[in-house]
mmCIF file of C-alpha atoms in Angstrom:
data_model
loop_
_atom_site.group_PDB
_atom_site.id
_atom_site.type_symbol
_atom_site.label_atom_id
_atom_site.label_comp_id
_atom_site.label_asym_id
_atom_site.label_seq_id
_atom_site.Cartn_x
_atom_site.Cartn_y
_atom_site.Cartn_z
ATOM 1 C CA UNK A 85 122.705 -58.372 217.390
ATOM 2 C CA UNK A 86 124.136 -57.609 213.984
ATOM 3 C CA UNK A 87 125.235 -54.187 215.176
ATOM 4 C CA UNK A 88 127.015 -55.680 218.194
ATOM 5 C CA UNK A 89 128.886 -58.204 216.020
ATOM 6 C CA UNK A 90 129.874 -55.477 213.594
ATOM 7 C CA UNK A 91 131.202 -53.308 216.409
ATOM 8 C CA UNK A 92 133.124 -56.207 217.882
ATOM 9 C CA UNK A 93 134.764 -57.095 214.558
ATOM 10 C CA UNK A 94 135.598 -53.573 213.485
ATOM 11 C CA UNK A 95 138.838 -53.183 215.547
ATOM 12 C CA UNK A 96 140.289 -56.338 214.033
ATOM 13 C CA UNK A 97 139.204 -55.269 210.566
ATOM 14 C CA UNK A 98 140.809 -51.880 211.095
ATOM 15 C CA UNK A 99 144.093 -53.514 212.041
ATOM 16 C CA UNK A 100 144.265 -55.598 208.877
ATOM 17 C CA UNK A 101 145.667 -52.910 206.514
ATOM 18 C CA UNK A 102 148.335 -51.999 209.073
ATOM 19 C CA UNK A 103 149.339 -55.630 209.450
ATOM 20 C CA UNK A 104 149.519 -56.080 205.678
ATOM 21 C CA UNK A 105 151.599 -52.918 205.310
ATOM 22 C CA UNK A 106 153.920 -54.113 208.076
ATOM 23 C CA UNK A 107 154.401 -57.449 206.326
ATOM 24 C CA UNK A 108 155.016 -55.637 203.038
ATOM 25 C CA UNK A 109 157.582 -53.365 204.660
ATOM 26 C CA UNK A 110 159.247 -56.400 206.205
ATOM 27 C CA UNK A 111 159.503 -58.091 202.806
ATOM 28 C CA UNK A 112 161.004 -54.983 201.222
ATOM 29 C CA UNK A 113 163.588 -54.742 204.009
ATOM 30 C CA UNK A 114 164.305 -58.486 203.931
ATOM 31 C CA UNK A 115 165.340 -58.308 200.280
ATOM 32 C CA UNK A 116 166.552 -54.702 200.151
ATOM 33 C CA UNK A 117 169.009 -54.823 203.064
ATOM 34 C CA UNK A 118 171.098 -57.770 201.761
ATOM 35 C CA UNK A 119 171.205 -56.079 198.362
ATOM 36 C CA UNK A 120 172.340 -52.821 199.980
ATOM 37 C CA UNK A 121 175.028 -54.656 201.969
ATOM 38 C CA UNK A 122 176.384 -56.286 198.796
ATOM 39 C CA UNK A 123 176.429 -52.910 197.066
ATOM 40 C CA UNK A 124 178.249 -51.251 199.982
ATOM 41 C CA UNK A 125 180.857 -54.029 200.093
ATOM 42 C CA UNK A 126 181.544 -53.566 196.380
ATOM 43 C CA UNK A 127 181.638 -49.780 196.793
ATOM 44 C CA UNK A 128 184.154 -50.081 199.648
ATOM 45 C CA UNK A 129 186.348 -52.557 197.732
ATOM 46 C CA UNK A 130 189.429 -50.255 197.630
ATOM 47 C CA UNK A 131 189.289 -49.945 201.443
ATOM 48 C CA UNK A 132 189.080 -53.682 202.119
ATOM 49 C CA UNK A 133 192.188 -55.823 202.805
ATOM 50 C CA UNK A 134 192.039 -57.575 199.442
ATOM 51 C CA UNK A 135 194.816 -58.239 196.911
ATOM 52 C CA UNK A 136 195.082 -56.159 193.777
ATOM 53 C CA UNK A 137 192.464 -57.667 191.427
ATOM 54 C CA UNK A 138 194.775 -57.103 188.436
ATOM 55 C CA UNK A 139 197.894 -58.572 190.089
ATOM 56 C CA UNK A 140 199.090 -61.576 188.094
ATOM 57 C CA UNK A 141 201.033 -64.301 189.900
ATOM 58 C CA UNK A 142 201.524 -67.143 187.472
ATOM 59 C CA UNK A 143 202.966 -69.343 190.205
ATOM 60 C CA UNK A 144 199.546 -69.297 191.917
ATOM 61 C CA UNK A 145 197.543 -69.894 188.731
ATOM 62 C CA UNK A 146 194.338 -71.955 189.110
ATOM 63 C CA UNK A 147 194.769 -72.357 192.843
ATOM 64 C CA UNK A 148 191.592 -73.992 194.239
ATOM 65 C CA UNK A 149 189.373 -72.534 196.998
ATOM 66 C CA UNK A 150 190.514 -72.849 200.596
ATOM 67 C CA UNK A 151 188.368 -75.898 201.430
ATOM 68 C CA UNK A 152 189.855 -77.973 198.594
ATOM 69 C CA UNK A 153 193.214 -79.720 198.495
ATOM 70 C CA UNK A 154 195.899 -77.214 197.589
ATOM 71 C CA UNK A 155 193.898 -74.165 198.674
ATOM 72 C CA UNK A 156 194.978 -71.635 201.290
ATOM 73 C CA UNK A 157 193.592 -68.588 203.058
ATOM 74 C CA UNK A 158 195.636 -66.135 200.978
ATOM 75 C CA UNK A 159 193.135 -66.830 198.163
ATOM 76 C CA UNK A 160 189.891 -68.009 199.860
ATOM 77 C CA UNK A 161 187.997 -68.513 196.591
ATOM 78 C CA UNK A 162 191.015 -69.557 194.567
ATOM 79 C CA UNK A 163 192.718 -67.885 191.610
ATOM 80 C CA UNK A 164 192.174 -67.753 187.860
ATOM 81 C CA UNK A 165 194.487 -68.856 185.026
ATOM 82 C CA UNK A 166 196.691 -65.784 185.529
ATOM 83 C CA UNK A 167 196.948 -66.167 189.296
ATOM 84 C CA UNK A 168 194.560 -63.297 190.081
ATOM 85 C CA UNK A 169 192.519 -63.555 193.277
ATOM 86 C CA UNK A 170 188.918 -64.529 192.490
ATOM 87 C CA UNK A 171 187.419 -63.001 195.658
ATOM 88 C CA UNK A 172 189.128 -59.663 195.043
ATOM 89 C CA UNK A 173 187.982 -59.629 191.423
ATOM 90 C CA UNK A 174 184.384 -60.418 192.424
ATOM 91 C CA UNK A 175 184.276 -57.580 194.955
ATOM 92 C CA UNK A 176 185.968 -55.063 192.671
ATOM 93 C CA UNK A 177 184.031 -56.282 189.621
ATOM 94 C CA UNK A 178 180.783 -55.696 191.485
ATOM 95 C CA UNK A 179 181.449 -51.961 191.311
ATOM 96 C CA UNK A 180 181.343 -51.851 187.526
ATOM 97 C CA UNK A 181 178.481 -54.349 187.381
ATOM 98 C CA UNK A 182 176.303 -52.177 189.649
ATOM 99 C CA UNK A 183 177.298 -48.996 187.796
ATOM 100 C CA UNK A 184 176.399 -50.534 184.435
ATOM 101 C CA UNK A 185 173.116 -51.870 185.845
ATOM 102 C CA UNK A 186 172.035 -48.546 187.358
ATOM 103 C CA UNK A 187 173.196 -46.297 184.510
ATOM 104 C CA UNK A 188 171.833 -48.688 181.870
ATOM 105 C CA UNK A 189 168.514 -48.843 183.716
ATOM 106 C CA UNK A 190 168.267 -45.043 183.970
ATOM 107 C CA UNK A 191 169.293 -44.614 180.330
ATOM 108 C CA UNK A 192 166.301 -46.726 179.347
ATOM 109 C CA UNK A 193 163.881 -45.578 182.051
ATOM 110 C CA UNK A 194 164.014 -41.833 181.414
ATOM 111 C CA UNK A 195 163.285 -41.780 177.646
ATOM 112 C CA UNK A 196 160.949 -44.766 177.937
ATOM 113 C CA UNK A 197 158.865 -43.133 180.668
ATOM 114 C CA UNK A 198 158.655 -39.827 178.808
ATOM 115 C CA UNK A 199 157.736 -41.586 175.564
ATOM 116 C CA UNK A 200 154.989 -43.583 177.284
ATOM 117 C CA UNK A 201 153.681 -40.461 179.015
ATOM 118 C CA UNK A 202 153.479 -38.498 175.759
ATOM 119 C CA UNK A 203 152.006 -41.446 173.856
ATOM 120 C CA UNK A 204 149.275 -42.157 176.402
ATOM 121 C CA UNK A 205 148.328 -38.550 177.069
ATOM 122 C CA UNK A 206 148.273 -37.089 173.552
ATOM 123 C CA UNK A 207 147.215 -40.278 171.709
ATOM 124 C CA UNK A 208 146.549 -39.679 168.006
ATOM 125 C CA UNK A 209 149.578 -39.378 165.714
ATOM 126 C CA UNK A 210 152.097 -39.250 168.594
ATOM 127 C CA UNK A 211 150.699 -42.460 170.049
ATOM 128 C CA UNK A 212 150.770 -44.198 166.656
ATOM 129 C CA UNK A 213 154.385 -43.239 165.929
ATOM 130 C CA UNK A 214 155.718 -44.117 169.389
ATOM 131 C CA UNK A 215 153.759 -47.380 169.491
ATOM 132 C CA UNK A 216 155.245 -48.453 166.142
ATOM 133 C CA UNK A 217 158.760 -47.746 167.458
ATOM 134 C CA UNK A 218 157.997 -49.772 170.593
ATOM 135 C CA UNK A 219 156.681 -52.702 168.563
ATOM 136 C CA UNK A 220 159.697 -52.587 166.247
ATOM 137 C CA UNK A 221 162.079 -52.511 169.219
ATOM 138 C CA UNK A 222 160.385 -55.463 170.907
ATOM 139 C CA UNK A 223 160.455 -57.432 167.653
ATOM 140 C CA UNK A 224 164.226 -57.055 167.165
ATOM 141 C CA UNK A 225 166.399 -59.855 168.619
ATOM 142 C CA UNK A 226 168.526 -58.342 171.354
ATOM 143 C CA UNK A 227 171.754 -60.170 170.456
ATOM 144 C CA UNK A 228 171.571 -59.215 166.771
ATOM 145 C CA UNK A 229 170.935 -55.584 167.673
ATOM 146 C CA UNK A 230 173.877 -55.596 170.095
ATOM 147 C CA UNK A 231 176.208 -57.177 167.552
ATOM 148 C CA UNK A 232 175.216 -54.631 164.903
ATOM 149 C CA UNK A 233 175.768 -51.624 167.193
ATOM 150 C CA UNK A 234 179.008 -52.856 168.754
ATOM 151 C CA UNK A 235 180.421 -53.925 165.378
ATOM 152 C CA UNK A 236 179.782 -50.454 163.959
ATOM 153 C CA UNK A 237 180.747 -48.401 167.022
ATOM 154 C CA UNK A 238 183.384 -50.586 168.652
ATOM 155 C CA UNK A 239 183.570 -51.963 172.165
ATOM 156 C CA UNK A 240 183.437 -49.397 174.962
ATOM 157 C CA UNK A 241 181.539 -48.760 178.166
ATOM 158 C CA UNK A 242 179.482 -45.983 176.561
ATOM 159 C CA UNK A 243 178.421 -48.229 173.663
ATOM 160 C CA UNK A 244 177.542 -51.027 176.085
ATOM 161 C CA UNK A 245 175.286 -48.706 178.102
ATOM 162 C CA UNK A 246 173.681 -47.474 174.865
ATOM 163 C CA UNK A 247 172.874 -51.059 173.902
ATOM 164 C CA UNK A 248 171.433 -51.793 177.349
ATOM 165 C CA UNK A 249 169.320 -48.628 177.179
ATOM 166 C CA UNK A 250 167.913 -49.672 173.803
ATOM 167 C CA UNK A 251 166.711 -53.000 175.168
ATOM 168 C CA UNK A 252 164.955 -51.396 178.139
ATOM 169 C CA UNK A 253 163.189 -48.231 177.014
ATOM 170 C CA UNK A 254 160.389 -50.039 175.136
ATOM 171 C CA UNK A 255 159.243 -51.860 178.285
ATOM 172 C CA UNK A 256 158.886 -48.563 180.148
ATOM 173 C CA UNK A 257 157.090 -46.915 177.241
ATOM 174 C CA UNK A 258 154.545 -49.722 176.947
ATOM 175 C CA UNK A 259 153.742 -49.918 180.680
ATOM 176 C CA UNK A 260 153.658 -46.144 181.243
ATOM 177 C CA UNK A 261 151.461 -45.642 178.171
ATOM 178 C CA UNK A 262 148.880 -48.080 179.551
ATOM 179 C CA UNK A 263 148.873 -46.351 182.939
ATOM 180 C CA UNK A 264 148.659 -42.900 181.337
ATOM 181 C CA UNK A 265 145.655 -43.881 179.213
ATOM 182 C CA UNK A 266 143.838 -44.714 182.431
ATOM 183 C CA UNK A 267 145.005 -41.648 184.361
ATOM 184 C CA UNK A 268 144.095 -39.108 181.653
ATOM 185 C CA UNK A 269 140.400 -39.979 182.081
ATOM 186 C CA UNK A 270 140.413 -39.460 185.842
ATOM 187 C CA UNK A 271 138.292 -36.556 187.149
ATOM 188 C CA UNK A 272 141.262 -34.644 188.575
ATOM 189 C CA UNK A 273 142.990 -34.584 185.157
ATOM 190 C CA UNK A 274 139.788 -33.556 183.369
ATOM 191 C CA UNK A 275 139.301 -30.822 185.960
ATOM 192 C CA UNK A 276 142.836 -29.515 185.443
ATOM 193 C CA UNK A 277 142.377 -29.444 181.684
ATOM 194 C CA UNK A 278 139.057 -27.609 182.007
ATOM 195 C CA UNK A 279 140.713 -25.093 184.335
ATOM 196 C CA UNK A 280 143.250 -24.269 181.619
ATOM 197 C CA UNK A 281 146.287 -25.689 183.395
ATOM 198 C CA UNK A 282 149.172 -26.041 180.889
ATOM 199 C CA UNK A 283 149.654 -29.544 179.543
ATOM 200 C CA UNK A 284 153.316 -29.706 180.561
ATOM 201 C CA UNK A 285 152.371 -28.831 184.147
ATOM 202 C CA UNK A 286 149.699 -31.540 184.184
ATOM 203 C CA UNK A 287 152.165 -34.113 182.912
ATOM 204 C CA UNK A 288 155.051 -33.252 185.240
ATOM 205 C CA UNK A 289 153.264 -32.086 188.393
ATOM 206 C CA UNK A 290 150.210 -34.321 188.473
ATOM 207 C CA UNK A 291 150.464 -37.368 186.223
ATOM 208 C CA UNK A 292 154.124 -38.256 186.645
ATOM 209 C CA UNK A 293 153.890 -38.490 190.466
ATOM 210 C CA UNK A 294 150.930 -40.859 190.075
ATOM 211 C CA UNK A 295 153.086 -43.044 187.829
ATOM 212 C CA UNK A 296 156.034 -43.048 190.230
ATOM 213 C CA UNK A 297 155.055 -46.293 191.969
ATOM 214 C CA UNK A 298 154.736 -48.223 188.707
ATOM 215 C CA UNK A 299 157.992 -46.814 187.344
ATOM 216 C CA UNK A 300 159.823 -47.538 190.605
ATOM 217 C CA UNK A 301 158.795 -51.200 190.559
ATOM 218 C CA UNK A 302 159.672 -51.504 186.878
ATOM 219 C CA UNK A 303 163.110 -49.953 187.384
ATOM 220 C CA UNK A 304 163.817 -52.344 190.236
ATOM 221 C CA UNK A 305 162.997 -55.354 188.077
ATOM 222 C CA UNK A 306 164.884 -53.884 185.127
ATOM 223 C CA UNK A 307 168.152 -53.763 187.100
ATOM 224 C CA UNK A 308 168.224 -57.548 187.171
ATOM 225 C CA UNK A 309 167.501 -57.673 183.434
ATOM 226 C CA UNK A 310 170.365 -55.270 182.700
ATOM 227 C CA UNK A 311 172.797 -57.300 184.827
ATOM 228 C CA UNK A 312 171.879 -60.469 182.933
ATOM 229 C CA UNK A 313 172.126 -58.682 179.576
ATOM 230 C CA UNK A 314 175.570 -57.276 180.408
ATOM 231 C CA UNK A 315 176.717 -60.710 181.551
ATOM 232 C CA UNK A 316 175.489 -62.292 178.319
ATOM 233 C CA UNK A 317 177.225 -59.680 176.172
ATOM 234 C CA UNK A 318 180.474 -59.952 178.134
ATOM 235 C CA UNK A 319 180.316 -63.748 177.922
ATOM 236 C CA UNK A 320 180.083 -63.414 174.119
ATOM 237 C CA UNK A 321 183.003 -60.980 174.059
ATOM 238 C CA UNK A 322 180.808 -57.946 173.322
ATOM 239 C CA UNK A 323 180.771 -56.344 176.753
ATOM 240 C CA UNK A 324 183.321 -54.945 179.170
ATOM 241 C CA UNK A 325 186.791 -54.361 177.735
ATOM 242 C CA UNK A 326 189.852 -55.610 179.665
ATOM 243 C CA UNK A 327 191.381 -54.494 182.055
ATOM 244 C CA UNK A 328 187.960 -53.420 183.339
ATOM 245 C CA UNK A 329 186.333 -56.058 185.560
ATOM 246 C CA UNK A 330 182.699 -57.085 185.726
ATOM 247 C CA UNK A 331 181.009 -60.308 186.757
ATOM 248 C CA UNK A 332 180.071 -61.019 183.154
ATOM 249 C CA UNK A 333 183.679 -60.516 182.030
ATOM 250 C CA UNK A 334 184.805 -62.929 184.756
ATOM 251 C CA UNK A 335 182.372 -65.518 183.420
ATOM 252 C CA UNK A 336 183.891 -65.088 179.976
ATOM 253 C CA UNK A 337 187.414 -65.508 181.391
ATOM 254 C CA UNK A 338 186.465 -68.705 183.190
ATOM 255 C CA UNK A 339 184.527 -70.509 180.475
ATOM 256 C CA UNK A 340 187.665 -72.261 179.148
ATOM 257 C CA UNK A 341 188.566 -73.572 182.627
ATOM 258 C CA UNK A 342 185.201 -75.057 183.578
ATOM 259 C CA UNK A 343 186.377 -78.658 183.287
ATOM 260 C CA UNK A 344 189.401 -78.322 185.600
ATOM 261 C CA UNK A 345 188.912 -75.014 187.468
ATOM 262 C CA UNK A 346 185.171 -74.574 187.935
ATOM 263 C CA UNK A 347 185.536 -71.900 190.620
ATOM 264 C CA UNK A 348 186.822 -69.282 188.156
ATOM 265 C CA UNK A 349 183.365 -69.011 186.545
ATOM 266 C CA UNK A 350 181.156 -70.496 189.270
ATOM 267 C CA UNK A 351 181.632 -67.773 191.891
ATOM 268 C CA UNK A 352 180.960 -64.809 189.556
ATOM 269 C CA UNK A 353 177.932 -66.722 188.276
ATOM 270 C CA UNK A 354 176.762 -67.261 191.859
ATOM 271 C CA UNK A 355 177.169 -63.530 192.575
ATOM 272 C CA UNK A 356 175.051 -62.682 189.517
ATOM 273 C CA UNK A 357 172.400 -65.206 190.544
ATOM 274 C CA UNK A 358 172.146 -63.908 194.123
ATOM 275 C CA UNK A 359 171.964 -60.236 193.137
ATOM 276 C CA UNK A 360 169.418 -60.782 190.340
ATOM 277 C CA UNK A 361 167.294 -62.971 192.626
ATOM 278 C CA UNK A 362 167.334 -60.323 195.372
ATOM 279 C CA UNK A 363 166.476 -57.589 192.871
ATOM 280 C CA UNK A 364 163.535 -59.554 191.452
ATOM 281 C CA UNK A 365 162.229 -60.450 194.911
ATOM 282 C CA UNK A 366 162.581 -56.808 195.955
ATOM 283 C CA UNK A 367 160.636 -55.704 192.887
ATOM 284 C CA UNK A 368 157.825 -58.167 193.628
ATOM 285 C CA UNK A 369 157.712 -57.050 197.281
ATOM 286 C CA UNK A 370 157.588 -53.384 196.258
ATOM 287 C CA UNK A 371 154.816 -54.093 193.763
ATOM 288 C CA UNK A 372 152.666 -55.640 196.506
ATOM 289 C CA UNK A 373 153.649 -52.932 198.990
ATOM 290 C CA UNK A 374 152.752 -50.058 196.661
ATOM 291 C CA UNK A 375 149.560 -51.615 195.261
ATOM 292 C CA UNK A 376 146.621 -50.108 197.192
ATOM 293 C CA UNK A 377 144.345 -52.994 196.200
ATOM 294 C CA UNK A 378 146.661 -55.535 197.840
ATOM 295 C CA UNK A 379 147.270 -53.349 200.874
ATOM 296 C CA UNK A 380 143.542 -53.087 201.527
ATOM 297 C CA UNK A 381 143.029 -56.741 202.442
#
């Protein structure tokens, strides 16, 4: 009787992992597609029928959105204090925001991943030195570090990306080190070392691919962190330099008009909120999708 019940239940049990994977794929697509659409719209900004984001028309200054009294369809989301179209600036500013987020993420991910890989694999003196640098980096207040670097180097896009890379690499190093410490004791790594395979080949050809899932999830989550960090720095006047446009710079431009022209800062803030929320939800979905323990049940 037990055998019959087991045979009857086995098809349903076999379908469970597929169903879980399908739900995981659906979650990744549900959050990834809207994010991709937003990115494509920002990328295609020069091709869209939008006004020049830098065009100043003082006669249209602080024009409200179209659904409010005094608004019109020539500026659907209103204008700022210089008469520049808010919608056009959001779409065009998204280009630089995404570029800063991706480049800043990569600038922290690459050295952080390599540092964590070396620290976890070699251990000993290398692990001690890298771990002390990671602890020191995590102990430093981000804003103070940014002020010190920007004050000494000046405001520029390259300096901003350097600052964003410095706040991100330690997270990668810490997570990758923990994963590497576990991987280096696996039988396949011990077998490769006993077979005399060069260490660099083991790291790049065998261990790094096994870390790809963890790094991919971490990079996805880090994009949202970089966007928020850039917005905070731009809001404090330490970020993007005019006439360059980013969502954080738009927030800084609109902070003095919040009491009588809320839309100047509200819509860039809403764009930041939506994108960061989608990125974080995508990272959580990818973590569940790539985790074999969660896919098993």
